[in-house]
């Protein structure tokens, strides 16, 4: 489309795909068997929706935004009529040849195509109707109202047979501000199932025998549902709003997959009996998605199956599969800081990508015994796993022992009778998510770091008590003797006096830590200053080539001539030369030249000009044998 496509549908025989769009308002028909555009027709106003009544493209009905209804045949527009109110959707009832129009009115207008006249309209209780649909099995006609209700009518008796209130089942937090959700999409599946989409982004699946929805699926975006399709082979529902297309199981509600295109979605169409999706969106190009799991490719593009099979057999590696991500600190540890800025390192976010083979080579050179250490660590882990199967006493982990002891003490305090009123918090030691924290030495808390020393001065004092307990526990484990511990819940007098001292002297501890950090910073500065004094700067000499001594003066003369010319002439000259020069006269005489990248058309044009000049030179003849003869007059 020139700008935007609004609706897209497939004919019943599957040979033609029709799409409506703007601007200017038009309809395009694509022939799938020929993989080409069949025809294009421009319309007087924009298309709200359309439907293909025949098996091919020979009978089409368009509902336009100016209340006009147009009927098209193979040659073009066949007939045009108008409805009383602005229409929003319509459905065609095949047994009676009736068109049902809903829109900005409480009435449903009926136009009989066999008799060629309007029939008595259906009077609904809604102020406005947004969507409608007809069940293809038993012919039940349903309308979706702006008040969030669905009314069902029997076309044979023209009486209402039921009302379904969907707004109460899809109430969200934002309904108090935005009002009750309205019905924005409606679709029947089989004789008993019906899916309803709301303006707040929910999809409700109903059984016509029940007032309560079987399942409610929320898109979580708060945008109106624009399209609903059923995929029966896998029992999936394909629902779409303007941002996302979701495929989910209609029995469990589990997400199968989802797609978020770059541009907003206006309509979604599922090609029958295949895994192909067609979308009309806010972009000139209409998107086509092929999902092999949903079904095979259509006959007219069966080559897609072969392509997907080849892609599955030969998976392509991503760009950074053979690279290792390292930070600046890692490069300093490996001694590769001098490679920053070279092609061997690719800058990315807060670090660099380097070749994994180079990384392993340097790692082996820096630490040749890394493999042996890794092997010993793996053997130790396997031995510990076998030991864990034996019956053994409770003991502290080898990593973060103080933290584990602290958690054990807190758990014991919660079990005391005086602490019953407090909430029982989950224990990290028994949680599998934090298991690695007490097994992997990389997660060991560094007590010598600045953050730990400054932010936890009181914790460091309390940790001294735990260290004493740790020593006692380690001695007990070494000796394998069980000793009775002090009764829990009653702190000793020594501990109470220590806590009072801690409360008084925690400020002094902070000051001491700050003084120590300042002294360490001074020592580091002195070491850096000594290193800077030891480094000597070597003078750099530059060689001036012969004939380049007065190049700057020649360039200045050329610049003065160029400055007299107009900007267009200068740009044309630079394009011909293929060089863009930028000079800086503020600091010395500097000049930078940039070679402009020529397009393929410019290169072809230059080659054609060269060939033309060569041909002219070959054909050119000298005019020396011609001499001017003065004084001779002609016969006249």
Coordinates of C-alpha atoms in Angstrom, one line a residue:
X1 CA 0.0 0.0 0.0
X2 CA 1.2 3.6 -0.5
X3 CA 1.0 4.3 3.3
X4 CA -1.2 2.1 5.4
X5 CA -3.2 -1.2 5.1
X6 CA -6.3 -1.5 7.2
X7 CA -8.0 -4.9 6.3
X8 CA -6.8 -8.1 4.7
X9 CA -8.7 -11.3 3.7
X10 CA -8.3 -14.5 1.7
X11 CA -10.9 -15.8 -0.8
X12 CA -12.6 -19.1 -0.1
X13 CA -10.7 -20.9 -2.9
X14 CA -7.4 -19.6 -1.4
X15 CA -6.2 -18.2 -4.8
X16 CA -6.7 -14.5 -4.1
X17 CA -5.6 -12.2 -1.2
X18 CA -7.4 -8.9 -1.0
X19 CA -6.3 -5.9 1.1
X20 CA -7.7 -2.4 1.7
X21 CA -5.6 0.6 2.5
X22 CA -4.9 4.3 2.1
X23 CA -3.8 6.8 0.8
X24 CA -5.6 7.2 -1.7
X25 CA -8.3 4.8 -0.6
X26 CA -7.9 1.6 -2.7
X27 CA -8.3 -2.1 -2.8
X28 CA -5.6 -4.5 -4.1
X29 CA -6.1 -8.1 -5.2
X30 CA -3.1 -10.5 -5.3
X31 CA -3.1 -13.7 -7.3
X32 CA -1.2 -16.3 -5.3
X33 CA -0.9 -18.8 -8.2
X34 CA 0.9 -16.2 -10.3
X35 CA 2.6 -14.5 -7.3
X36 CA 1.6 -11.1 -8.7
X37 CA -0.9 -8.2 -8.4
X38 CA -4.2 -9.1 -10.1
X39 CA -5.7 -5.7 -10.1
X40 CA -6.0 -2.4 -8.1
X41 CA -9.1 -0.2 -7.7
X42 CA -9.3 3.2 -6.1
X43 CA -12.4 4.1 -4.1
X44 CA -14.1 7.4 -3.1
X45 CA -13.6 7.0 0.6
X46 CA -11.8 4.8 3.1
X47 CA -12.9 1.2 3.7
X48 CA -14.1 0.3 7.2
X49 CA -14.4 -3.4 6.4
X50 CA -15.2 -5.6 3.5
X51 CA -16.2 -9.2 2.7
X52 CA -15.8 -11.6 -0.2
X53 CA -19.2 -13.2 -1.0
X54 CA -18.1 -15.5 -3.8
X55 CA -15.4 -18.2 -3.9
X56 CA -13.1 -15.9 -6.0
X57 CA -12.9 -12.1 -6.3
X58 CA -16.1 -11.7 -8.5
X59 CA -18.4 -10.5 -5.7
X60 CA -17.2 -8.1 -3.0
X61 CA -19.0 -5.8 -0.5
X62 CA -17.3 -2.7 0.9
X63 CA -18.5 -0.8 3.9
X64 CA -17.1 2.8 3.7
X65 CA -16.6 5.5 6.3
X66 CA -19.1 7.8 4.7
X67 CA -22.1 5.4 5.2
X68 CA -21.9 4.1 1.7
X69 CA -22.1 0.4 0.8
X70 CA -20.5 -0.6 -2.5
X71 CA -20.9 -3.9 -4.4
X72 CA -18.2 -4.8 -6.8
X73 CA -18.0 -7.4 -9.5
X74 CA -15.2 -8.5 -11.8
X75 CA -15.4 -5.4 -14.0
X76 CA -15.6 -2.9 -11.1
X77 CA -18.3 -1.2 -9.1
X78 CA -21.7 -2.7 -9.7
X79 CA -24.0 -0.8 -7.3
X80 CA -23.8 1.7 -4.5
X81 CA -26.3 2.4 -1.6
X82 CA -26.3 4.1 1.7
X83 CA -27.2 3.1 5.3
X84 CA -28.9 5.5 7.8
X85 CA -26.1 5.6 10.4
X86 CA -22.3 5.2 10.2
X87 CA -21.4 1.6 10.0
X88 CA -18.7 -0.3 11.9
X89 CA -19.1 -3.9 10.9
X90 CA -21.4 -6.2 8.9
X91 CA -22.1 -10.0 8.3
X92 CA -23.7 -11.9 5.5
X93 CA -26.3 -14.6 6.2
X94 CA -26.1 -17.0 3.3
X95 CA -29.5 -18.9 3.7
X96 CA -31.5 -15.7 3.4
X97 CA -29.1 -13.5 1.4
X98 CA -29.3 -10.8 4.1
X99 CA -26.6 -8.3 5.0
X100 CA -26.6 -7.3 8.7
X101 CA -25.0 -3.8 9.4
X102 CA -24.1 -2.6 12.9
X103 CA -22.7 0.8 13.8
X104 CA -23.4 4.1 15.7
X105 CA -27.0 3.1 16.4
X106 CA -29.1 0.8 18.4
X107 CA -30.6 -0.7 15.3
X108 CA -29.2 -3.5 13.1
X109 CA -30.0 -2.8 9.5
X110 CA -30.9 -5.6 7.1
X111 CA -30.4 -5.4 3.4
X112 CA -31.7 -8.3 1.3
X113 CA -29.6 -8.9 -1.8
X114 CA -32.1 -11.1 -3.5
X115 CA -35.0 -8.6 -3.3
X116 CA -32.7 -5.6 -3.5
X117 CA -34.4 -3.6 -0.7
X118 CA -34.0 -3.0 3.1
X119 CA -36.0 -5.1 5.5
X120 CA -37.2 -4.3 9.0
X121 CA -34.3 -3.6 11.3
X122 CA -33.5 -5.4 14.6
X123 CA -33.9 -3.2 17.7
X124 CA -31.2 -3.9 20.3
X125 CA -30.9 -2.5 23.9
X126 CA -27.4 -1.1 23.3
X127 CA -26.7 2.5 22.4
X128 CA -24.1 1.5 19.8
X129 CA -22.9 -1.8 18.3
X130 CA -19.2 -2.3 17.4
X131 CA -19.0 -5.8 15.9
X132 CA -21.1 -8.7 14.7
X133 CA -20.8 -12.3 13.5
X134 CA -22.9 -15.2 12.3
X135 CA -22.4 -18.8 13.3
X136 CA -21.8 -20.8 10.1
X137 CA -23.4 -24.0 11.6
X138 CA -26.8 -23.0 13.0
X139 CA -26.9 -19.3 11.8
X140 CA -27.0 -17.5 15.2
X141 CA -26.4 -13.8 14.8
X142 CA -24.5 -12.0 17.6
X143 CA -23.7 -8.3 18.1
X144 CA -21.1 -6.7 20.5
X145 CA -22.3 -3.6 22.2
X146 CA -20.4 -0.6 23.5
X147 CA -21.8 -1.4 27.0
X148 CA -19.9 -4.7 27.1
X149 CA -22.8 -6.9 26.3
X150 CA -23.3 -9.5 23.5
X151 CA -26.9 -10.0 22.2
X152 CA -27.8 -13.1 20.2
X153 CA -30.6 -13.2 17.6
X154 CA -32.3 -15.9 15.7
X155 CA -32.5 -14.8 12.0
X156 CA -35.5 -17.1 11.3
X157 CA -37.8 -15.5 13.8
X158 CA -36.0 -12.1 14.1
X159 CA -36.2 -12.4 17.9
X160 CA -33.5 -12.0 20.6
X161 CA -32.7 -15.4 22.2
X162 CA -30.1 -14.3 24.8
X163 CA -28.0 -11.6 26.3
X164 CA -24.4 -12.1 27.7
X165 CA -22.8 -9.5 30.0
X166 CA -19.1 -9.7 29.3
X167 CA -18.0 -6.5 31.0
X168 CA -18.4 -8.0 34.6
X169 CA -16.0 -10.8 33.7
X170 CA -13.3 -8.5 32.3
X171 CA -13.3 -5.7 34.9
X172 CA -9.8 -4.4 35.6
X173 CA -8.2 -1.7 37.8
X174 CA -8.5 0.9 35.0
X175 CA -12.2 0.4 34.5
X176 CA -13.0 3.0 37.2
X177 CA -11.2 5.6 35.1
X178 CA -12.0 4.5 31.6
X179 CA -15.5 3.1 32.2
X180 CA -16.8 -0.4 31.5
X181 CA -15.0 -2.3 28.7
X182 CA -16.8 -2.4 25.4
X183 CA -16.8 -5.3 22.9
X184 CA -14.2 -4.8 20.1
X185 CA -14.0 -8.3 18.5
X186 CA -16.3 -11.3 18.1
X187 CA -15.7 -14.8 16.6
X188 CA -17.7 -18.1 16.6
X189 CA -16.0 -21.5 16.6
X190 CA -18.1 -24.5 16.0
X191 CA -21.7 -24.7 17.2
X192 CA -21.1 -23.8 20.9
X193 CA -17.9 -21.8 21.3
X194 CA -17.6 -18.1 21.0
X195 CA -14.6 -15.8 21.7
X196 CA -15.1 -12.2 22.7
X197 CA -12.5 -9.4 22.7
X198 CA -12.8 -6.3 24.9
X199 CA -11.5 -2.8 24.6
X200 CA -9.3 -3.3 27.7
X201 CA -7.3 -6.1 26.2
X202 CA -9.0 -9.3 27.5
X203 CA -10.2 -12.3 25.4
X204 CA -13.1 -14.3 26.9
X205 CA -13.9 -17.8 25.7
X206 CA -17.6 -18.8 26.2
X207 CA -19.7 -21.9 25.9
X208 CA -23.1 -20.7 24.7
X209 CA -24.8 -22.8 27.3
X210 CA -23.1 -20.9 30.2
X211 CA -23.0 -17.3 31.3
X212 CA -19.6 -17.5 32.8
X213 CA -16.4 -17.6 30.6
X214 CA -14.4 -20.8 30.3
X215 CA -11.2 -18.9 30.3
X216 CA -10.1 -15.2 30.4
X217 CA -6.8 -14.2 28.7
X218 CA -5.3 -10.8 29.3
X219 CA -2.9 -9.2 26.8
X220 CA -1.5 -7.0 29.6
X221 CA -1.3 -4.0 27.3
X222 CA -4.7 -2.4 27.9
X223 CA -5.3 -2.0 24.1
X224 CA -8.5 -3.1 22.3
X225 CA -8.5 -6.6 20.8
X226 CA -8.7 -6.1 17.0
X227 CA -8.8 -9.7 15.6
X228 CA -9.5 -13.2 16.9
X229 CA -8.9 -16.4 14.9
X230 CA -9.2 -20.1 15.8
X231 CA -6.6 -22.7 14.8
X232 CA -8.4 -26.0 15.3
X233 CA -5.7 -28.6 14.6
X234 CA -3.7 -27.5 17.7
X235 CA -6.7 -26.0 19.6
X236 CA -5.2 -22.5 19.6
X237 CA -6.7 -19.1 19.6
X238 CA -4.8 -16.3 17.8
X239 CA -5.7 -12.9 19.3
X240 CA -4.2 -9.6 18.3
X241 CA -4.2 -6.0 19.5
X242 CA -2.4 -3.1 17.9
X243 CA 1.0 -4.2 19.5
X244 CA 1.2 -8.0 19.8
X245 CA -0.2 -11.2 18.4
X246 CA -0.6 -14.0 20.9
X247 CA -1.3 -17.7 20.3
X248 CA -2.5 -19.6 23.3
X249 CA -4.3 -22.9 24.1
X250 CA -8.1 -22.5 24.4
X251 CA -8.3 -25.2 27.1
X252 CA -5.5 -24.1 29.4
X253 CA -4.7 -20.6 28.4
X254 CA -1.0 -21.4 28.1
X255 CA 1.0 -19.2 25.7
X256 CA 2.1 -21.1 22.6
X257 CA 4.0 -18.2 21.1
X258 CA 3.7 -14.4 20.5
X259 CA 4.9 -11.9 17.9
X260 CA 5.5 -8.2 18.3
X261 CA 5.9 -6.5 14.9
X262 CA 7.7 -3.2 14.5
X263 CA 4.5 -1.3 13.4
X264 CA 1.0 -1.3 14.9
X265 CA -1.3 -4.0 13.7
X266 CA -4.7 -3.3 12.1
X267 CA -5.9 -6.8 11.1
X268 CA -4.7 -10.4 11.2
X269 CA -5.8 -13.2 8.8
X270 CA -4.9 -16.9 9.0
X271 CA -4.5 -18.6 5.6
X272 CA -6.8 -21.6 5.7
X273 CA -5.2 -25.1 6.4
X274 CA -1.7 -23.7 6.7
X275 CA 0.8 -22.2 9.1
X276 CA 0.9 -18.8 7.4
X277 CA -0.3 -15.5 9.0
X278 CA -1.1 -12.3 7.1
X279 CA -1.2 -8.9 8.8
X280 CA -2.3 -5.5 7.8
X281 CA -0.4 -2.8 9.7
X282 CA 0.6 0.8 9.9
X283 CA 3.2 0.4 7.2
X284 CA 3.3 0.2 3.4
X285 CA 4.4 -3.5 3.5
X286 CA 2.0 -6.1 4.8
X287 CA 3.7 -8.7 7.0
X288 CA 3.7 -12.4 6.3
X289 CA 4.6 -14.9 9.0
X290 CA 5.2 -18.7 8.4
X291 CA 5.2 -21.0 11.5
X292 CA 5.8 -24.6 10.4
X293 CA 4.3 -26.0 13.7
X294 CA 0.9 -24.6 12.9
X295 CA 0.7 -26.3 9.5
X296 CA 2.3 -26.8 6.1
X297 CA 3.0 -24.0 3.7
X298 CA 0.3 -23.3 1.0
X299 CA 0.6 -24.9 -2.4
X300 CA 1.6 -21.7 -4.1
X301 CA 4.7 -21.3 -1.8
X302 CA 5.6 -24.9 -1.0
X303 CA 9.3 -23.9 -1.3
X304 CA 9.0 -22.5 2.3
X305 CA 8.9 -26.1 3.7
X306 CA 12.2 -26.9 2.0
X307 CA 13.8 -23.6 3.3
X308 CA 12.7 -24.3 6.9
X309 CA 14.0 -27.9 6.8
X310 CA 17.4 -26.6 5.5
X311 CA 17.5 -24.0 8.3
X312 CA 16.8 -26.7 10.9
X313 CA 19.5 -29.0 9.5
X314 CA 22.2 -26.3 9.3
X315 CA 21.7 -23.9 12.2
X316 CA 23.7 -20.8 11.6
X317 CA 25.9 -19.6 14.5
X318 CA 25.3 -16.2 15.9
X319 CA 27.8 -13.4 15.6
X320 CA 29.4 -13.8 19.0
X321 CA 29.4 -17.6 19.4
X322 CA 33.2 -17.8 19.1
X323 CA 34.0 -14.8 21.3
X324 CA 34.5 -14.3 24.9
X325 CA 33.3 -11.2 26.8
X326 CA 35.9 -9.6 29.0
X327 CA 36.0 -6.4 31.1
X328 CA 38.8 -3.9 31.3
X329 CA 39.9 -5.4 34.7
X330 CA 40.1 -8.9 33.1
X331 CA 42.3 -7.5 30.3
X332 CA 44.6 -5.9 32.9
X333 CA 44.9 -9.2 34.8
X334 CA 45.7 -11.1 31.6
X335 CA 48.2 -8.4 30.5
X336 CA 46.3 -7.5 27.3
X337 CA 45.4 -3.9 28.1
X338 CA 47.6 -2.7 25.2
X339 CA 45.2 -4.4 22.8
X340 CA 42.4 -1.9 23.5
X341 CA 41.7 -0.1 20.2
X342 CA 43.1 -2.8 18.0
X343 CA 41.0 -5.1 15.8
X344 CA 41.5 -8.0 18.2
X345 CA 39.0 -6.4 20.7
X346 CA 35.5 -5.3 19.9
X347 CA 34.1 -2.7 22.2
X348 CA 30.6 -3.7 23.6
X349 CA 28.8 -2.0 26.5
X350 CA 31.2 -2.0 29.5
X351 CA 33.7 -4.4 28.1
X352 CA 35.1 -6.1 25.0
X353 CA 34.6 -9.2 22.9
X354 CA 37.7 -11.2 22.0
X355 CA 38.4 -14.4 20.2
X356 CA 37.9 -17.4 22.4
X357 CA 41.0 -19.1 21.1
X358 CA 43.2 -16.1 21.9
X359 CA 41.6 -15.9 25.4
X360 CA 42.4 -19.6 26.1
X361 CA 46.0 -19.2 24.9
X362 CA 46.6 -16.2 27.1
X363 CA 44.9 -17.9 30.0
X364 CA 47.2 -20.9 29.7
X365 CA 50.3 -18.6 29.5
X366 CA 49.2 -16.6 32.6
X367 CA 48.2 -19.6 34.6
X368 CA 49.5 -22.9 33.2
X369 CA 48.2 -24.9 36.1
X370 CA 44.6 -23.7 35.7
X371 CA 43.5 -27.0 34.2
X372 CA 45.0 -29.0 37.1
X373 CA 43.3 -26.8 39.6
X374 CA 40.0 -27.1 37.7
X375 CA 40.4 -30.9 37.7
X376 CA 41.1 -31.1 41.4
X377 CA 38.1 -28.9 42.1
X378 CA 35.8 -31.2 40.1
X379 CA 37.2 -34.2 41.9
X380 CA 36.6 -32.5 45.2
X381 CA 33.0 -31.7 44.3
X382 CA 32.3 -35.3 43.2
X383 CA 33.8 -36.6 46.5
X384 CA 31.5 -34.2 48.5
X385 CA 28.5 -35.4 46.5
X386 CA 29.2 -39.0 47.5
X387 CA 29.8 -37.9 51.1
X388 CA 26.4 -36.2 51.1
X389 CA 24.7 -39.5 50.6
X390 CA 26.1 -40.8 53.9
X391 CA 24.5 -40.2 57.2
X392 CA 26.3 -37.2 58.8
X393 CA 25.8 -34.6 61.4
X394 CA 24.7 -31.0 60.7
X395 CA 27.6 -28.8 59.8
X396 CA 28.3 -25.4 58.3
X397 CA 29.1 -25.0 54.6
X398 CA 32.6 -24.3 53.5
X399 CA 31.6 -21.0 51.8
X400 CA 30.2 -18.1 53.7
X401 CA 30.3 -19.8 57.1
X402 CA 29.6 -16.6 59.1
X403 CA 26.5 -15.9 57.0
X404 CA 25.3 -19.4 57.5
X405 CA 25.8 -19.2 61.2
X406 CA 23.9 -15.9 61.3
X407 CA 21.0 -17.5 59.5
X408 CA 21.0 -20.4 61.8
X409 CA 20.9 -18.1 64.9
X410 CA 18.0 -16.1 63.4
X411 CA 16.1 -19.3 62.7
X412 CA 16.6 -20.5 66.3
X413 CA 15.4 -17.2 67.7
X414 CA 12.2 -17.4 65.7
X415 CA 11.6 -20.9 67.2
X416 CA 11.7 -19.5 70.8
X417 CA 8.2 -19.1 72.5
X418 CA 8.6 -15.3 73.0
X419 CA 9.2 -14.8 69.3
X420 CA 6.0 -16.6 68.2
X421 CA 4.2 -13.4 67.4
X422 CA 6.8 -12.5 64.7
X423 CA 6.3 -13.9 61.1
X424 CA 8.3 -16.9 60.2
X425 CA 10.6 -15.8 57.3
X426 CA 11.9 -18.3 54.8
X427 CA 15.3 -19.8 55.4
X428 CA 17.9 -19.2 52.7
X429 CA 19.9 -22.3 53.7
X430 CA 17.1 -24.6 52.7
X431 CA 16.2 -22.7 49.5
X432 CA 17.6 -24.3 46.4
X433 CA 17.8 -20.9 44.6
X434 CA 20.6 -19.8 47.0
X435 CA 22.3 -23.2 47.1
X436 CA 25.3 -22.0 45.0
X437 CA 25.9 -19.2 47.4
X438 CA 27.2 -21.6 50.0
X439 CA 29.0 -24.0 47.5
X440 CA 30.8 -21.8 45.0
X441 CA 33.8 -19.9 46.4
X442 CA 33.1 -17.1 43.9
X443 CA 30.3 -15.9 46.1
X444 CA 32.4 -15.6 49.2
X445 CA 31.8 -12.3 51.1
X446 CA 35.0 -10.1 50.9
X447 CA 35.3 -8.6 54.4
X448 CA 38.4 -6.5 53.3
X449 CA 36.6 -4.5 50.7
X450 CA 35.9 -0.8 51.3
X451 CA 32.1 -1.2 51.2
X452 CA 32.1 -3.9 53.8
X453 CA 34.4 -1.9 56.1
X454 CA 32.6 1.4 55.8
X455 CA 28.9 0.3 55.7
X456 CA 29.2 -2.6 58.3
X457 CA 31.5 -1.4 61.2
X458 CA 29.0 -2.8 63.7
X459 CA 28.5 -6.0 61.8
X460 CA 32.3 -6.5 61.8
X461 CA 32.3 -6.2 65.6
X462 CA 29.4 -8.7 65.9
X463 CA 31.2 -11.0 63.5
X464 CA 34.0 -11.4 66.0
X465 CA 31.6 -13.3 68.3
X466 CA 30.6 -15.5 65.4
X467 CA 34.3 -16.2 64.6
X468 CA 34.8 -17.5 68.1
X469 CA 31.8 -19.8 67.7
X470 CA 33.1 -20.9 64.3
X471 CA 36.5 -21.8 65.8
X472 CA 34.6 -23.9 68.5
X473 CA 32.5 -25.6 65.8
X474 CA 35.6 -26.4 63.7
X475 CA 37.3 -27.9 66.7
X476 CA 34.3 -30.0 67.4
X477 CA 34.2 -31.2 63.8
X478 CA 37.9 -32.0 63.8
X479 CA 37.7 -33.9 67.1
X480 CA 34.3 -35.4 66.1
X481 CA 33.0 -35.0 69.7
X482 CA 29.6 -33.8 70.7
X483 CA 29.6 -31.1 73.4
X484 CA 26.6 -29.6 75.1
X485 CA 25.9 -26.0 74.1
X486 CA 24.6 -23.2 76.2
X487 CA 20.8 -23.1 76.4
X488 CA 19.2 -21.0 73.7
X489 CA 17.3 -17.7 74.3
X490 CA 19.3 -16.6 77.4
X491 CA 22.4 -14.5 76.6
X492 CA 25.2 -14.5 79.1
X493 CA 26.4 -11.5 81.1
X494 CA 29.5 -11.2 79.0
X495 CA 27.5 -11.0 75.9
X496 CA 25.2 -8.3 77.3
X497 CA 28.2 -6.2 78.4
X498 CA 29.8 -6.6 75.0
X499 CA 26.6 -5.5 73.2
X500 CA 26.5 -2.3 75.4
X501 CA 30.1 -1.6 74.5
X502 CA 29.3 -2.1 70.8
X503 CA 26.4 0.3 71.0
X504 CA 28.7 3.0 72.5
X505 CA 31.8 2.5 70.3
X506 CA 30.4 1.8 66.8
X507 CA 31.0 5.5 65.8
X508 CA 34.7 5.2 66.8
X509 CA 34.9 2.1 64.7
X510 CA 33.6 4.0 61.6
X511 CA 36.2 6.7 62.2
X512 CA 39.0 4.2 62.5
X513 CA 38.0 2.5 59.2
X514 CA 37.9 5.9 57.4
X515 CA 41.4 6.8 58.7
X516 CA 42.7 3.4 57.5
X517 CA 41.2 3.9 54.1
X518 CA 42.7 7.4 53.8
X519 CA 46.2 6.1 54.7
X520 CA 45.8 3.3 52.1
X521 CA 44.9 5.8 49.4
X522 CA 47.9 8.0 50.3
X523 CA 50.2 5.0 49.9
X524 CA 48.7 4.2 46.5
X525 CA 49.1 7.8 45.4
X526 CA 52.8 7.8 46.4
X527 CA 53.4 4.6 44.5
X528 CA 51.7 6.0 41.4
X529 CA 53.8 9.2 41.7
X530 CA 57.0 7.2 41.9
X531 CA 56.0 5.2 38.8
X532 CA 55.2 8.4 36.9
X533 CA 58.6 9.9 37.7
X534 CA 60.4 6.7 36.6
X535 CA 58.8 6.8 33.2
X536 CA 60.6 9.0 30.7
X537 CA 59.0 10.5 27.6
X538 CA 60.9 9.9 24.4
X539 CA 60.9 12.7 21.8
X540 CA 59.1 11.9 18.5
X541 CA 60.5 13.1 15.2
X542 CA 58.5 13.5 12.0
X543 CA 60.0 13.3 8.5
X544 CA 58.9 15.8 5.8
X545 CA 58.9 14.3 2.3
X546 CA 60.6 16.1 -0.6
X547 CA 58.2 18.3 -2.5
X548 CA 55.8 18.6 0.4
X549 CA 57.4 21.7 2.1
X550 CA 55.1 24.2 0.4
X551 CA 52.1 22.1 0.1
X552 CA 50.1 24.0 2.6
X553 CA 50.7 27.3 0.6
X554 CA 49.6 25.6 -2.6
X555 CA 46.5 24.3 -0.8
X556 CA 45.7 27.8 0.5
X557 CA 45.8 29.3 -3.1
X558 CA 43.5 26.5 -4.3
X559 CA 41.1 27.2 -1.4
X560 CA 41.0 30.9 -2.2
X561 CA 39.9 30.1 -5.8
X562 CA 37.4 27.6 -4.5
X563 CA 35.9 30.1 -2.0
X564 CA 35.0 32.5 -4.9
X565 CA 32.9 29.7 -6.5
X566 CA 29.4 29.0 -5.4
X567 CA 28.5 26.2 -2.9
X568 CA 26.9 24.1 -5.6
X569 CA 30.0 24.3 -7.8
X570 CA 32.3 23.3 -4.9
X571 CA 30.1 20.3 -4.0
X572 CA 30.0 19.1 -7.7
X573 CA 33.8 19.4 -7.8
X574 CA 34.2 17.3 -4.6
X575 CA 31.7 14.7 -5.9
X576 CA 33.7 14.3 -9.1
X577 CA 37.0 14.0 -7.3
X578 CA 35.4 11.7 -4.7
X579 CA 37.3 13.5 -1.8
X580 CA 35.8 15.8 0.8
X581 CA 38.4 18.0 2.5
X582 CA 38.1 19.8 5.8
X583 CA 40.8 22.2 7.0
X584 CA 41.4 23.7 10.4
X585 CA 43.3 27.0 10.5
X586 CA 42.8 27.7 14.2
X587 CA 45.7 25.5 15.3
X588 CA 48.5 25.3 12.8
X589 CA 47.7 23.9 9.3
X590 CA 45.8 20.6 9.5
X591 CA 43.8 18.9 6.8
X592 CA 41.6 15.9 6.8
X593 CA 40.4 14.2 3.6
X594 CA 37.4 11.8 3.4
X595 CA 36.8 9.6 0.4
X596 CA 33.1 9.8 -0.5
X597 CA 31.6 6.4 -1.1
X598 CA 30.2 6.4 -4.7
X599 CA 27.0 4.6 -5.4
X600 CA 26.7 2.0 -8.1
X601 CA 24.8 4.3 -10.4
X602 CA 27.6 7.0 -10.2
X603 CA 30.3 4.4 -11.0
X604 CA 28.3 3.1 -14.0
X605 CA 27.9 6.7 -15.2
X606 CA 31.6 7.5 -14.9
X607 CA 32.5 4.3 -16.8
X608 CA 30.0 5.2 -19.5
X609 CA 31.5 8.7 -19.9
X610 CA 35.1 7.3 -20.1
X611 CA 34.0 4.8 -22.8
X612 CA 32.2 7.6 -24.7
X613 CA 35.3 9.8 -24.7
X614 CA 37.5 7.0 -25.9
X615 CA 35.1 6.3 -28.8
X616 CA 35.1 10.0 -29.7
X617 CA 38.9 10.1 -29.8
X618 CA 39.0 7.0 -32.1
X619 CA 36.4 8.5 -34.5
X620 CA 37.9 12.1 -34.5
X621 CA 39.8 13.1 -37.6
X622 CA 42.2 16.0 -38.1
X623 CA 41.0 18.9 -40.3
X624 CA 44.5 19.9 -41.5
X625 CA 43.8 19.1 -45.1
X626 CA 41.0 21.7 -45.3
X627 CA 42.3 25.2 -46.2
X628 CA 40.3 28.4 -46.4
X629 CA 40.2 29.9 -49.9
X630 CA 39.4 33.6 -49.9
X631 CA 38.5 35.6 -52.9
X632 CA 36.7 32.8 -54.7
X633 CA 33.1 33.5 -55.4
X634 CA 30.4 31.1 -56.2
X635 CA 28.3 30.9 -59.4
X636 CA 25.6 33.0 -57.7

